[in-house]
Amino acid sequence: MKPYYYDNSKDIILTAKNEPEIPPRVEYNITDYGKTLSPIIDSMYQWGRQHMKTDNKGYCDEK
């Protein structure tokens, strides 16, 4: 199956640049439009912190 792609630059959240290296590497960057998702992602993070079990140490631990 061929991946679906459309070129509408205002809707792009991430850009990907293939680096011609061995082993292959892809560099991803968030666009200005993608950065508008920051408040939503932060809210999801805060919700997770509030609802995580107190005995479950892991990704959300304060550093």
Coordinates of C-alpha atoms in Angstrom, one line a residue:
M1 CA 0.0 0.0 0.0
K2 CA 1.4 3.4 -1.0
P3 CA 1.4 6.0 1.9
Y4 CA -1.0 8.9 1.5
Y5 CA 0.7 12.2 1.1
Y6 CA -0.6 15.7 0.4
D7 CA 1.3 19.0 0.1
N8 CA -0.4 21.5 2.3
S9 CA 2.4 23.2 4.2
K10 CA 0.1 25.0 6.6
D11 CA -1.0 21.6 8.0
I12 CA 2.4 20.1 8.6
I13 CA 3.3 19.5 12.2
L14 CA 6.8 17.9 11.7
T15 CA 9.4 18.0 9.0
A16 CA 11.7 15.1 8.2
K17 CA 15.0 15.3 6.5
N18 CA 16.8 12.2 5.4
E19 CA 20.5 12.4 6.1
P20 CA 22.6 10.5 3.5
E21 CA 24.6 8.6 6.1
I22 CA 25.4 5.0 7.0
P23 CA 23.6 3.9 9.0
P24 CA 20.6 6.0 7.6
R25 CA 19.4 8.8 9.8
V26 CA 16.3 11.0 9.7
E27 CA 16.2 14.4 11.4
Y28 CA 12.8 15.5 12.6
N29 CA 11.9 19.1 13.5
I30 CA 8.6 20.6 14.8
T31 CA 7.2 23.4 12.7
D32 CA 5.7 26.6 14.0
Y33 CA 2.3 25.1 13.4
G34 CA 3.3 22.0 15.4
K35 CA 4.3 24.2 18.2
T36 CA 0.7 25.4 18.6
L37 CA 0.1 22.0 20.1
S38 CA 2.3 22.7 23.1
P39 CA -0.6 23.8 25.4
I40 CA -2.5 20.7 24.6
I41 CA 0.4 18.4 25.2
D42 CA 1.3 20.2 28.4
S43 CA -2.3 19.8 29.6
M44 CA -2.1 16.1 28.8
Y45 CA 1.2 15.8 30.8
Q46 CA -0.4 17.6 33.8
W47 CA -3.4 15.4 33.7
G48 CA -1.1 12.3 33.7
R49 CA 0.8 13.7 36.6
Q50 CA -2.4 14.2 38.6
H51 CA -3.7 10.7 37.8
M52 CA -0.6 8.6 38.0
K53 CA -0.3 6.1 40.9
T54 CA 1.9 7.4 43.7
D55 CA 3.9 4.1 43.8
N56 CA 4.5 4.1 40.0
K57 CA 7.8 5.8 39.4
G58 CA 8.8 6.3 35.8
Y59 CA 8.6 8.9 33.0
C60 CA 6.9 11.6 34.9
D61 CA 9.3 11.7 37.9
E62 CA 10.6 15.1 38.7
K63 CA 14.3 15.4 38.0

